[in-house]
PDB file of C-alpha atoms in Angstrom:
ATOM      1  CA  MET A   1     245.654 199.871 195.246  1.00 56.00           C
ATOM      2  CA  GLY A   2     249.299 200.543 194.361  1.00 59.00           C
ATOM      3  CA  SER A   3     252.031 202.355 196.233  1.00 66.00           C
ATOM      4  CA  ALA A   4     251.899 205.960 197.429  1.00 79.00           C
ATOM      5  CA  THR A   5     254.494 207.012 194.838  1.00 89.00           C
ATOM      6  CA  PRO A   6     252.938 209.638 192.500  1.00 94.00           C
ATOM      7  CA  VAL A   7     253.367 208.806 188.821  1.00 96.00           C
ATOM      8  CA  ILE A   8     250.863 211.185 187.212  1.00 97.00           C
ATOM      9  CA  GLU A   9     250.567 214.689 188.655  1.00 97.00           C
ATOM     10  CA  THR A  10     248.742 217.754 187.393  1.00 97.00           C
ATOM     11  CA  SER A  11     248.331 221.127 189.090  1.00 97.00           C
ATOM     12  CA  GLY A  12     246.045 223.893 187.864  1.00 97.00           C
ATOM     13  CA  LEU A  13     246.011 222.279 184.415  1.00 97.00           C
ATOM     14  CA  VAL A  14     244.113 224.310 181.801  1.00 97.00           C
ATOM     15  CA  ARG A  15     243.623 223.862 178.078  1.00 97.00           C
ATOM     16  CA  ARG A  16     241.720 226.460 176.068  1.00 96.00           C
ATOM     17  CA  TYR A  17     240.780 226.472 172.401  1.00 95.00           C
ATOM     18  CA  GLY A  18     239.802 230.074 171.736  1.00 94.00           C
ATOM     19  CA  ASP A  19     236.840 230.816 173.993  1.00 94.00           C
ATOM     20  CA  LEU A  20     236.333 227.131 174.848  1.00 94.00           C
ATOM     21  CA  THR A  21     237.926 225.821 178.033  1.00 95.00           C
ATOM     22  CA  ALA A  22     238.357 222.089 177.413  1.00 95.00           C
ATOM     23  CA  VAL A  23     240.127 221.409 180.723  1.00 96.00           C
ATOM     24  CA  ASP A  24     239.579 223.780 183.638  1.00 96.00           C
ATOM     25  CA  HIS A  25     242.187 223.867 186.450  1.00 96.00           C
ATOM     26  CA  LEU A  26     242.642 220.137 186.899  1.00 96.00           C
ATOM     27  CA  ASP A  27     244.468 218.923 190.003  1.00 96.00           C
ATOM     28  CA  LEU A  28     245.103 215.184 189.859  1.00 96.00           C
ATOM     29  CA  THR A  29     247.503 212.692 191.412  1.00 96.00           C
ATOM     30  CA  VAL A  30     247.639 209.022 190.350  1.00 96.00           C
ATOM     31  CA  CYS A  31     250.035 206.676 192.137  1.00 95.00           C
ATOM     32  CA  GLN A  32     252.122 203.748 190.953  1.00 95.00           C
ATOM     33  CA  GLY A  33     250.104 200.579 190.437  1.00 95.00           C
ATOM     34  CA  GLU A  34     246.765 202.395 190.686  1.00 96.00           C
ATOM     35  CA  ILE A  35     243.907 201.970 188.224  1.00 96.00           C
ATOM     36  CA  PHE A  36     242.233 205.353 187.855  1.00 96.00           C
ATOM     37  CA  GLY A  37     238.992 205.784 185.918  1.00 93.00           C
ATOM     38  CA  LEU A  38     238.133 208.891 183.889  1.00 92.00           C
ATOM     39  CA  LEU A  39     234.359 209.270 183.530  1.00 86.00           C
ATOM     40  CA  GLY A  40     232.267 211.813 181.720  1.00 82.00           C
ATOM     41  CA  PRO A  41     230.196 212.473 178.599  1.00 80.00           C
ATOM     42  CA  ASN A  42     231.688 213.376 175.226  1.00 80.00           C
ATOM     43  CA  GLY A  43     233.283 216.806 175.387  1.00 84.00           C
ATOM     44  CA  ALA A  44     233.879 216.606 179.124  1.00 86.00           C
ATOM     45  CA  GLY A  45     237.648 217.024 178.789  1.00 91.00           C
ATOM     46  CA  LYS A  46     238.846 213.434 179.207  1.00 91.00           C
ATOM     47  CA  THR A  47     240.576 213.102 175.832  1.00 90.00           C
ATOM     48  CA  THR A  48     242.163 216.550 176.072  1.00 94.00           C
ATOM     49  CA  THR A  49     243.506 215.602 179.490  1.00 94.00           C
ATOM     50  CA  ILE A  50     245.003 212.404 178.071  1.00 94.00           C
ATOM     51  CA  LEU A  51     246.614 214.297 175.182  1.00 94.00           C
ATOM     52  CA  MET A  52     248.283 216.713 177.607  1.00 96.00           C
ATOM     53  CA  LEU A  53     249.521 213.852 179.777  1.00 96.00           C
ATOM     54  CA  LEU A  54     251.080 212.208 176.717  1.00 94.00           C
ATOM     55  CA  GLY A  55     252.687 215.406 175.473  1.00 93.00           C
ATOM     56  CA  LEU A  56     250.510 215.508 172.351  1.00 93.00           C
ATOM     57  CA  THR A  57     248.883 218.811 173.345  1.00 94.00           C
ATOM     58  CA  GLU A  58     250.464 221.639 175.321  1.00 95.00           C
ATOM     59  CA  PRO A  59     248.643 223.082 178.350  1.00 96.00           C
ATOM     60  CA  THR A  60     247.487 226.679 178.250  1.00 97.00           C
ATOM     61  CA  GLU A  61     248.250 226.943 181.957  1.00 97.00           C
ATOM     62  CA  GLY A  62     249.345 224.687 184.782  1.00 97.00           C
ATOM     63  CA  ARG A  63     251.790 221.886 185.365  1.00 96.00           C
ATOM     64  CA  VAL A  64     252.020 218.216 184.329  1.00 97.00           C
ATOM     65  CA  ARG A  65     254.522 215.625 185.478  1.00 97.00           C
ATOM     66  CA  ILE A  66     254.682 212.029 184.282  1.00 97.00           C
ATOM     67  CA  ALA A  67     257.098 210.096 186.512  1.00 96.00           C
ATOM     68  CA  GLY A  68     258.762 213.442 187.159  1.00 96.00           C
ATOM     69  CA  LEU A  69     259.003 214.312 183.442  1.00 97.00           C
ATOM     70  CA  ASP A  70     257.424 217.313 181.710  1.00 96.00           C
ATOM     71  CA  PRO A  71     255.504 216.014 178.650  1.00 96.00           C
ATOM     72  CA  SER A  72     255.769 219.389 176.890  1.00 93.00           C
ATOM     73  CA  ARG A  73     259.539 219.626 177.224  1.00 94.00           C
ATOM     74  CA  GLN A  74     260.440 215.924 177.382  1.00 95.00           C
ATOM     75  CA  PRO A  75     257.888 214.296 175.050  1.00 92.00           C
ATOM     76  CA  LEU A  76     260.142 211.499 173.817  1.00 91.00           C
ATOM     77  CA  GLU A  77     261.120 210.464 177.343  1.00 93.00           C
ATOM     78  CA  VAL A  78     257.441 210.421 178.340  1.00 95.00           C
ATOM     79  CA  LYS A  79     256.479 208.343 175.295  1.00 91.00           C
ATOM     80  CA  ARG A  80     259.158 205.765 176.174  1.00 90.00           C
ATOM     81  CA  ILE A  81     257.539 205.017 179.534  1.00 95.00           C
ATOM     82  CA  THR A  82     253.861 205.318 178.539  1.00 96.00           C
ATOM     83  CA  GLY A  83     251.630 203.196 176.353  1.00 94.00           C
ATOM     84  CA  TYR A  84     248.386 204.426 174.777  1.00 94.00           C
ATOM     85  CA  LEU A  85     245.566 202.200 173.526  1.00 93.00           C
ATOM     86  CA  PRO A  86     242.940 204.339 171.718  1.00 87.00           C
ATOM     87  CA  ASP A  87     239.337 203.298 171.238  1.00 79.00           C
ATOM     88  CA  ASN A  88     239.944 202.560 167.552  1.00 80.00           C
ATOM     89  CA  VAL A  89     243.222 200.690 167.193  1.00 82.00           C
ATOM     90  CA  GLY A  90     244.990 201.129 163.854  1.00 88.00           C
ATOM     91  CA  PHE A  91     247.273 198.526 162.295  1.00 94.00           C
ATOM     92  CA  TYR A  92     248.714 197.788 158.868  1.00 95.00           C
ATOM     93  CA  ASP A  93     246.191 195.205 157.701  1.00 96.00           C
ATOM     94  CA  GLU A  94     248.492 193.630 155.090  1.00 96.00           C
ATOM     95  CA  MET A  95     251.139 192.959 157.742  1.00 97.00           C
ATOM     96  CA  THR A  96     250.900 190.130 160.251  1.00 97.00           C
ATOM     97  CA  GLY A  97     250.189 190.848 163.882  1.00 97.00           C
ATOM     98  CA  ARG A  98     253.783 189.994 164.739  1.00 97.00           C
ATOM     99  CA  ASP A  99     255.171 192.294 162.033  1.00 97.00           C
ATOM    100  CA  ASN A 100     253.016 195.140 163.291  1.00 97.00           C
ATOM    101  CA  LEU A 101     254.618 194.696 166.708  1.00 97.00           C
ATOM    102  CA  ARG A 102     258.077 194.562 165.120  1.00 97.00           C
ATOM    103  CA  TYR A 103     257.322 197.880 163.440  1.00 96.00           C
ATOM    104  CA  THR A 104     256.382 199.427 166.781  1.00 94.00           C
ATOM    105  CA  ALA A 105     259.544 198.046 168.381  1.00 95.00           C
ATOM    106  CA  ALA A 106     261.676 199.522 165.588  1.00 95.00           C
ATOM    107  CA  LEU A 107     260.017 202.936 165.965  1.00 91.00           C
ATOM    108  CA  ASN A 108     260.907 202.836 169.654  1.00 90.00           C
ATOM    109  CA  GLY A 109     264.525 201.928 168.954  1.00 92.00           C
ATOM    110  CA  ILE A 110     264.352 198.503 170.610  1.00 95.00           C
ATOM    111  CA  PRO A 111     267.178 196.233 169.345  1.00 96.00           C
ATOM    112  CA  ARG A 112     265.920 193.274 167.275  1.00 95.00           C
ATOM    113  CA  PRO A 113     266.842 190.435 169.702  1.00 96.00           C
ATOM    114  CA  GLU A 114     265.276 192.300 172.609  1.00 97.00           C
ATOM    115  CA  ALA A 115     262.266 193.188 170.470  1.00 97.00           C
ATOM    116  CA  GLU A 116     261.664 189.532 169.590  1.00 97.00           C
ATOM    117  CA  ARG A 117     261.773 188.588 173.268  1.00 97.00           C
ATOM    118  CA  ARG A 118     259.298 191.314 174.193  1.00 97.00           C
ATOM    119  CA  ILE A 119     257.002 190.523 171.270  1.00 97.00           C
ATOM    120  CA  ALA A 120     256.838 186.820 172.161  1.00 97.00           C
ATOM    121  CA  LYS A 121     256.105 187.679 175.787  1.00 96.00           C
ATOM    122  CA  ALA A 122     253.415 190.226 174.888  1.00 96.00           C
ATOM    123  CA  LEU A 123     251.669 187.904 172.416  1.00 96.00           C
ATOM    124  CA  GLN A 124     251.617 185.118 174.985  1.00 95.00           C
ATOM    125  CA  ARG A 125     250.218 187.437 177.599  1.00 93.00           C
ATOM    126  CA  VAL A 126     247.312 188.675 175.496  1.00 93.00           C
ATOM    127  CA  GLY A 127     246.524 185.203 174.149  1.00 91.00           C
ATOM    128  CA  LEU A 128     247.578 185.679 170.517  1.00 94.00           C
ATOM    129  CA  PRO A 129     250.637 183.441 170.010  1.00 93.00           C
ATOM    130  CA  GLU A 130     248.777 181.085 167.659  1.00 93.00           C
ATOM    131  CA  THR A 131     247.420 183.846 165.394  1.00 95.00           C
ATOM    132  CA  ALA A 132     250.369 186.258 165.468  1.00 96.00           C
ATOM    133  CA  ASP A 133     251.473 185.323 161.945  1.00 96.00           C
ATOM    134  CA  ARG A 134     248.107 185.963 160.348  1.00 96.00           C
ATOM    135  CA  LYS A 135     247.484 189.277 158.607  1.00 97.00           C
ATOM    136  CA  ALA A 136     246.040 191.871 160.968  1.00 96.00           C
ATOM    137  CA  GLY A 137     243.270 192.562 158.459  1.00 95.00           C
ATOM    138  CA  THR A 138     241.787 189.145 159.235  1.00 96.00           C
ATOM    139  CA  TYR A 139     241.548 189.833 162.981  1.00 95.00           C
ATOM    140  CA  SER A 140     238.204 190.237 164.747  1.00 91.00           C
ATOM    141  CA  HIS A 141     237.566 193.348 166.830  1.00 89.00           C
ATOM    142  CA  GLY A 142     238.461 191.496 170.010  1.00 89.00           C
ATOM    143  CA  MET A 143     241.708 190.216 168.521  1.00 92.00           C
ATOM    144  CA  ARG A 144     242.625 193.720 167.364  1.00 93.00           C
ATOM    145  CA  GLN A 145     242.074 195.035 170.879  1.00 91.00           C
ATOM    146  CA  ARG A 146     244.347 192.335 172.280  1.00 92.00           C
ATOM    147  CA  LEU A 147     246.938 193.062 169.607  1.00 95.00           C
ATOM    148  CA  GLY A 148     246.662 196.724 170.584  1.00 95.00           C
ATOM    149  CA  LEU A 149     247.453 195.852 174.183  1.00 94.00           C
ATOM    150  CA  ALA A 150     250.390 193.716 173.025  1.00 96.00           C
ATOM    151  CA  ASP A 151     251.566 196.723 171.018  1.00 96.00           C
ATOM    152  CA  VAL A 152     251.518 198.766 174.247  1.00 95.00           C
ATOM    153  CA  LEU A 153     253.277 196.075 176.280  1.00 96.00           C
ATOM    154  CA  VAL A 154     256.175 195.758 173.812  1.00 96.00           C
ATOM    155  CA  LYS A 155     257.418 199.100 175.152  1.00 93.00           C
ATOM    156  CA  GLU A 156     257.347 197.674 178.718  1.00 94.00           C
ATOM    157  CA  PRO A 157     255.728 200.909 179.910  1.00 95.00           C
ATOM    158  CA  ARG A 158     255.373 202.218 183.446  1.00 96.00           C
ATOM    159  CA  ILE A 159     252.034 203.857 182.585  1.00 97.00           C
ATOM    160  CA  ILE A 160     249.224 202.639 180.321  1.00 97.00           C
ATOM    161  CA  VAL A 161     246.358 204.804 179.067  1.00 96.00           C
ATOM    162  CA  LEU A 162     243.289 202.861 177.896  1.00 94.00           C
ATOM    163  CA  ASP A 163     240.552 204.716 176.003  1.00 89.00           C
ATOM    164  CA  GLU A 164     237.293 202.722 175.912  1.00 87.00           C
ATOM    165  CA  PRO A 165     239.225 199.429 175.655  1.00 88.00           C
ATOM    166  CA  THR A 166     236.281 197.018 176.015  1.00 87.00           C
ATOM    167  CA  VAL A 167     233.735 198.675 173.720  1.00 83.00           C
ATOM    168  CA  GLY A 168     232.532 196.094 171.211  1.00 81.00           C
ATOM    169  CA  LEU A 169     233.977 193.129 173.085  1.00 84.00           C
ATOM    170  CA  ASP A 170     231.765 190.212 174.084  1.00 85.00           C
ATOM    171  CA  PRO A 171     231.307 189.672 177.854  1.00 86.00           C
ATOM    172  CA  GLU A 172     234.001 186.995 178.068  1.00 87.00           C
ATOM    173  CA  GLY A 173     236.464 189.093 176.080  1.00 86.00           C
ATOM    174  CA  ALA A 174     235.764 192.114 178.285  1.00 88.00           C
ATOM    175  CA  ARG A 175     236.295 190.057 181.458  1.00 89.00           C
ATOM    176  CA  ASP A 176     239.601 188.704 180.151  1.00 89.00           C
ATOM    177  CA  PHE A 177     240.764 192.197 179.198  1.00 90.00           C
ATOM    178  CA  LEU A 178     239.872 193.629 182.622  1.00 91.00           C
ATOM    179  CA  GLU A 179     241.564 190.761 184.445  1.00 92.00           C
ATOM    180  CA  LEU A 180     244.736 191.327 182.452  1.00 92.00           C
ATOM    181  CA  THR A 181     244.545 195.009 183.347  1.00 93.00           C
ATOM    182  CA  ARG A 182     244.360 194.048 187.029  1.00 93.00           C
ATOM    183  CA  GLU A 183     247.420 191.838 186.657  1.00 93.00           C
ATOM    184  CA  LEU A 184     249.391 194.691 185.109  1.00 94.00           C
ATOM    185  CA  ALA A 185     248.448 196.993 187.979  1.00 95.00           C
ATOM    186  CA  ARG A 186     249.492 194.363 190.520  1.00 94.00           C
ATOM    187  CA  GLU A 187     252.900 194.350 188.838  1.00 93.00           C
ATOM    188  CA  GLY A 188     253.223 198.078 189.495  1.00 94.00           C
ATOM    189  CA  ILE A 189     252.037 199.484 186.149  1.00 96.00           C
ATOM    190  CA  THR A 190     249.831 202.555 186.522  1.00 97.00           C
ATOM    191  CA  VAL A 191     246.617 202.432 184.454  1.00 97.00           C
ATOM    192  CA  LEU A 192     244.488 205.373 183.365  1.00 96.00           C
ATOM    193  CA  LEU A 193     241.157 204.058 182.059  1.00 94.00           C
ATOM    194  CA  SER A 194     238.710 206.249 180.158  1.00 90.00           C
ATOM    195  CA  SER A 195     235.317 204.585 179.751  1.00 83.00           C
ATOM    196  CA  HIS A 196     231.576 205.149 179.829  1.00 77.00           C
ATOM    197  CA  LEU A 197     230.848 201.535 180.895  1.00 77.00           C
ATOM    198  CA  LEU A 198     230.272 202.375 184.535  1.00 77.00           C
ATOM    199  CA  HIS A 199     229.861 198.835 185.850  1.00 78.00           C
ATOM    200  CA  GLN A 200     233.276 197.904 184.465  1.00 81.00           C
ATOM    201  CA  VAL A 201     234.872 201.029 185.915  1.00 81.00           C
ATOM    202  CA  GLN A 202     233.375 200.274 189.325  1.00 78.00           C
ATOM    203  CA  GLU A 203     234.624 196.687 189.106  1.00 84.00           C
ATOM    204  CA  ILE A 204     238.237 197.462 188.278  1.00 90.00           C
ATOM    205  CA  CYS A 205     239.199 201.020 189.289  1.00 91.00           C
ATOM    206  CA  ASP A 206     240.754 201.961 192.623  1.00 92.00           C
ATOM    207  CA  ARG A 207     239.500 205.528 192.223  1.00 93.00           C
ATOM    208  CA  VAL A 208     237.431 207.463 189.698  1.00 89.00           C
ATOM    209  CA  GLY A 209     237.227 211.066 188.555  1.00 89.00           C
ATOM    210  CA  ILE A 210     234.007 212.444 187.076  1.00 86.00           C
ATOM    211  CA  PHE A 211     234.513 215.124 184.414  1.00 89.00           C
ATOM    212  CA  VAL A 212     231.885 217.655 183.342  1.00 85.00           C
ATOM    213  CA  SER A 213     232.458 220.642 181.057  1.00 87.00           C
ATOM    214  CA  GLY A 214     236.213 220.511 181.505  1.00 90.00           C
ATOM    215  CA  ARG A 215     236.145 220.235 185.280  1.00 91.00           C
ATOM    216  CA  MET A 216     236.697 217.218 187.504  1.00 90.00           C
ATOM    217  CA  VAL A 217     233.690 217.586 189.792  1.00 83.00           C
ATOM    218  CA  ALA A 218     234.250 214.469 191.911  1.00 83.00           C
ATOM    219  CA  CYS A 219     237.225 212.237 192.664  1.00 87.00           C
ATOM    220  CA  GLY A 220     237.712 209.307 195.010  1.00 86.00           C
ATOM    221  CA  ARG A 221     236.919 205.674 195.706  1.00 85.00           C
ATOM    222  CA  VAL A 222     233.420 204.677 194.620  1.00 75.00           C
ATOM    223  CA  HIS A 223     232.513 203.723 198.193  1.00 72.00           C
ATOM    224  CA  ASP A 224     233.623 207.103 199.538  1.00 74.00           C
ATOM    225  CA  LEU A 225     231.825 209.020 196.802  1.00 73.00           C
ATOM    226  CA  ALA A 226     228.662 207.051 197.507  1.00 66.00           C
ATOM    227  CA  GLU A 227     228.873 207.915 201.203  1.00 64.00           C
ATOM    228  CA  GLN A 228     229.184 211.611 200.357  1.00 64.00           C
ATOM    229  CA  ILE A 229     226.842 211.955 197.413  1.00 61.00           C
ATOM    230  CA  LEU A 230     224.222 209.270 198.056  1.00 57.00           C
ATOM    231  CA  ALA A 231     224.013 209.423 201.854  1.00 58.00           C
ATOM    232  CA  ASP A 232     220.223 209.780 201.568  1.00 59.00           C
ATOM    233  CA  GLU A 233     219.925 206.762 199.235  1.00 68.00           C
ATOM    234  CA  GLN A 234     219.232 203.322 200.665  1.00 70.00           C
ATOM    235  CA  PHE A 235     220.908 200.056 199.794  1.00 77.00           C
ATOM    236  CA  ARG A 236     218.550 197.472 198.304  1.00 81.00           C
ATOM    237  CA  LEU A 237     219.178 193.852 199.182  1.00 86.00           C
ATOM    238  CA  LEU A 238     217.596 190.762 197.628  1.00 89.00           C
ATOM    239  CA  ILE A 239     218.182 187.427 199.343  1.00 92.00           C
ATOM    240  CA  GLU A 240     217.036 183.936 198.432  1.00 90.00           C
ATOM    241  CA  ILE A 241     216.959 181.043 200.886  1.00 89.00           C
ATOM    242  CA  GLN A 242     216.520 177.349 200.203  1.00 86.00           C
ATOM    243  CA  ALA A 243     213.156 177.052 201.982  1.00 82.00           C
ATOM    244  CA  PRO A 244     210.737 179.362 203.815  1.00 79.00           C
ATOM    245  CA  LEU A 245     212.047 180.202 207.284  1.00 84.00           C
ATOM    246  CA  PRO A 246     209.344 181.367 209.715  1.00 84.00           C
ATOM    247  CA  GLY A 247     210.339 184.476 211.639  1.00 87.00           C
ATOM    248  CA  LEU A 248     213.226 185.384 209.346  1.00 89.00           C
ATOM    249  CA  ALA A 249     211.672 188.656 208.171  1.00 90.00           C
ATOM    250  CA  THR A 250     211.129 189.768 211.763  1.00 91.00           C
ATOM    251  CA  GLU A 251     214.673 188.840 212.787  1.00 92.00           C
ATOM    252  CA  LEU A 252     216.238 190.637 209.834  1.00 93.00           C
ATOM    253  CA  GLY A 253     214.095 193.692 210.520  1.00 93.00           C
ATOM    254  CA  ARG A 254     215.734 193.954 213.958  1.00 93.00           C
ATOM    255  CA  LEU A 255     219.230 194.312 212.503  1.00 93.00           C
ATOM    256  CA  ASP A 256     220.818 197.730 212.848  1.00 92.00           C
ATOM    257  CA  GLY A 257     220.577 199.523 209.520  1.00 88.00           C
ATOM    258  CA  VAL A 258     217.616 197.534 208.145  1.00 91.00           C
ATOM    259  CA  ALA A 259     214.708 199.888 207.443  1.00 88.00           C
ATOM    260  CA  SER A 260     212.209 197.409 205.989  1.00 89.00           C
ATOM    261  CA  VAL A 261     211.807 193.769 204.937  1.00 91.00           C
ATOM    262  CA  GLU A 262     209.308 192.547 202.346  1.00 89.00           C
ATOM    263  CA  ASP A 263     208.443 189.117 200.939  1.00 86.00           C
ATOM    264  CA  ALA A 264     209.558 189.123 197.314  1.00 83.00           C
ATOM    265  CA  ASP A 265     207.402 186.035 196.640  1.00 73.00           C
ATOM    266  CA  GLY A 266     204.287 187.469 198.216  1.00 58.00           C
ATOM    267  CA  GLU A 267     204.120 184.669 200.778  1.00 52.00           C
ATOM    268  CA  GLU A 268     203.579 184.724 204.530  1.00 49.00           C
ATOM    269  CA  GLY A 269     206.249 183.614 206.969  1.00 46.00           C
ATOM    270  CA  GLY A 270     209.364 184.759 205.174  1.00 48.00           C
ATOM    271  CA  GLY A 271     208.925 183.270 201.698  1.00 59.00           C
ATOM    272  CA  ARG A 272     211.971 182.067 199.779  1.00 83.00           C
ATOM    273  CA  ARG A 273     213.045 185.550 198.657  1.00 88.00           C
ATOM    274  CA  LEU A 274     213.127 188.747 200.684  1.00 91.00           C
ATOM    275  CA  ARG A 275     213.768 192.375 199.765  1.00 89.00           C
ATOM    276  CA  LEU A 276     215.457 194.625 202.314  1.00 90.00           C
ATOM    277  CA  ALA A 277     215.882 198.387 202.336  1.00 87.00           C
ATOM    278  CA  CYS A 278     218.964 199.351 204.365  1.00 84.00           C
ATOM    279  CA  SER A 279     220.825 202.496 205.376  1.00 78.00           C
ATOM    280  CA  ARG A 280     224.191 200.714 205.210  1.00 79.00           C
ATOM    281  CA  ASP A 281     225.839 197.545 203.882  1.00 80.00           C
ATOM    282  CA  VAL A 282     224.438 194.717 206.039  1.00 87.00           C
ATOM    283  CA  ARG A 283     225.285 191.728 203.848  1.00 88.00           C
ATOM    284  CA  ALA A 284     227.569 190.104 206.430  1.00 91.00           C
ATOM    285  CA  GLU A 285     225.022 190.453 209.239  1.00 92.00           C
ATOM    286  CA  VAL A 286     222.186 189.135 207.056  1.00 92.00           C
ATOM    287  CA  GLY A 287     224.179 186.075 206.033  1.00 91.00           C
ATOM    288  CA  LEU A 288     225.112 185.342 209.641  1.00 92.00           C
ATOM    289  CA  ARG A 289     221.525 185.705 210.913  1.00 92.00           C
ATOM    290  CA  VAL A 290     220.179 183.342 208.218  1.00 91.00           C
ATOM    291  CA  GLN A 291     222.805 180.783 209.266  1.00 90.00           C
ATOM    292  CA  GLU A 292     221.988 181.193 212.971  1.00 91.00           C
ATOM    293  CA  LEU A 293     218.313 180.490 212.268  1.00 90.00           C
ATOM    294  CA  GLY A 294     219.204 177.291 210.407  1.00 89.00           C
ATOM    295  CA  GLY A 295     218.577 178.582 206.915  1.00 89.00           C
ATOM    296  CA  ILE A 296     220.642 178.085 203.765  1.00 90.00           C
ATOM    297  CA  LEU A 297     221.388 181.234 201.792  1.00 90.00           C
ATOM    298  CA  LEU A 298     221.309 180.586 198.038  1.00 90.00           C
ATOM    299  CA  HIS A 299     221.660 184.103 196.695  1.00 89.00           C
ATOM    300  CA  LEU A 300     222.396 187.606 197.974  1.00 88.00           C
ATOM    301  CA  GLU A 301     222.388 190.629 195.684  1.00 82.00           C
ATOM    302  CA  GLN A 302     222.932 194.248 196.690  1.00 75.00           C
ATOM    303  CA  SER A 303     222.134 197.338 194.642  1.00 74.00           C
ATOM    304  CA  GLY A 304     222.102 201.046 195.371  1.00 66.00           C
ATOM    305  CA  ARG A 305     224.917 203.532 195.919  1.00 59.00           C
ATOM    306  CA  SER A 306     226.592 202.318 192.733  1.00 65.00           C
ATOM    307  CA  LEU A 307     228.729 204.298 190.333  1.00 69.00           C
ATOM    308  CA  ASP A 308     225.758 204.449 187.958  1.00 71.00           C
ATOM    309  CA  GLU A 309     223.707 206.179 190.651  1.00 70.00           C
ATOM    310  CA  ILE A 310     226.525 208.547 191.595  1.00 69.00           C
ATOM    311  CA  TYR A 311     226.831 209.523 187.940  1.00 70.00           C
ATOM    312  CA  ALA A 312     223.064 209.848 187.490  1.00 69.00           C
ATOM    313  CA  ARG A 313     222.716 211.916 190.665  1.00 66.00           C
ATOM    314  CA  TYR A 314     225.122 214.518 189.349  1.00 64.00           C
ATOM    315  CA  PHE A 315     223.520 214.704 185.938  1.00 60.00           C
ATOM    316  CA  ARG A 316     220.112 215.191 187.504  1.00 55.00           C
ATOM    317  CA  GLY A 317     221.550 218.545 188.530  1.00 50.00           C
ATOM    318  CA  LYS A 318     222.624 217.849 192.102  1.00 43.00           C
ATOM    319  CA  GLU A 319     225.393 220.089 193.368  1.00 42.00           C
ATOM    320  CA  MET A 320     228.719 218.293 193.744  1.00 41.00           C
ATOM    321  CA  ASP A 321     231.133 221.211 193.642  1.00 43.00           C
ATOM    322  CA  ASN A 322     231.983 220.628 197.292  1.00 39.00           C
ATOM    323  CA  VAL A 323     233.072 217.029 196.689  1.00 39.00           C
ATOM    324  CA  ALA A 324     236.863 216.642 196.570  1.00 37.00           C
TER     325      ALA A 324
END
């Protein structure tokens, strides 16, 4: 996680459209170098929140500060230090990728020599230097997403807002995009990520906020939210060893936090795969005990208390209003 310097701050933020409250008294702080995930169904208030942060929509009530700037009163200053990648990136298809970036640089008042330096750097970073002079209309969806990120990076922003950036990407393309996002955060860039792909959010985000009906009903690290919301849920552990190890099931069952051990292969004496139900994360202890007994651990997979289950628990109607 990044530094403790706040970069995005909201206090009592409200946005109403007639009788509809799209964002309801949002208090949020995101620090420099942090990757913060916005989660919630359509209409939950995520996009409206983003628009207010970018100065594209004025709050009905409350306060917003982006690196100390007021987006409503200083929109141009805010836009200079923020980059926004929407879920559907738009480019001039008859222009090359490079010329599209030049157009963005010109709109932002970046001098031509400096713009060329930034464009070359951004294209290299997103892996498009060899195709930059092709027309954007010939780009695949994945290439357009990477060009969109290059378009953001040309501004050399302090804050990047990503709205469903990996939707439609193949697994390798999504992994590359997320790894690049991590690199940017390590360099001190603050990232706000809006997505419904929960496994990706859990993989990359330092903290998450869950939005429902305009309210942020939960906020924190996934591990901390799981401890609060899913305290009654057990971890499920599947292990695979190289060969049956007599007595292993009994030994693992004696570990603190292990509630039950079953043979996944239906064999006596430990089998090659075991399923464990646990009240806490015991992966380290399990691995050590297998080693002490002379076994070779081939695979260990843990499930339970994931972001998917946190999300599902709320939408099954569980009360989470007391979660900060």
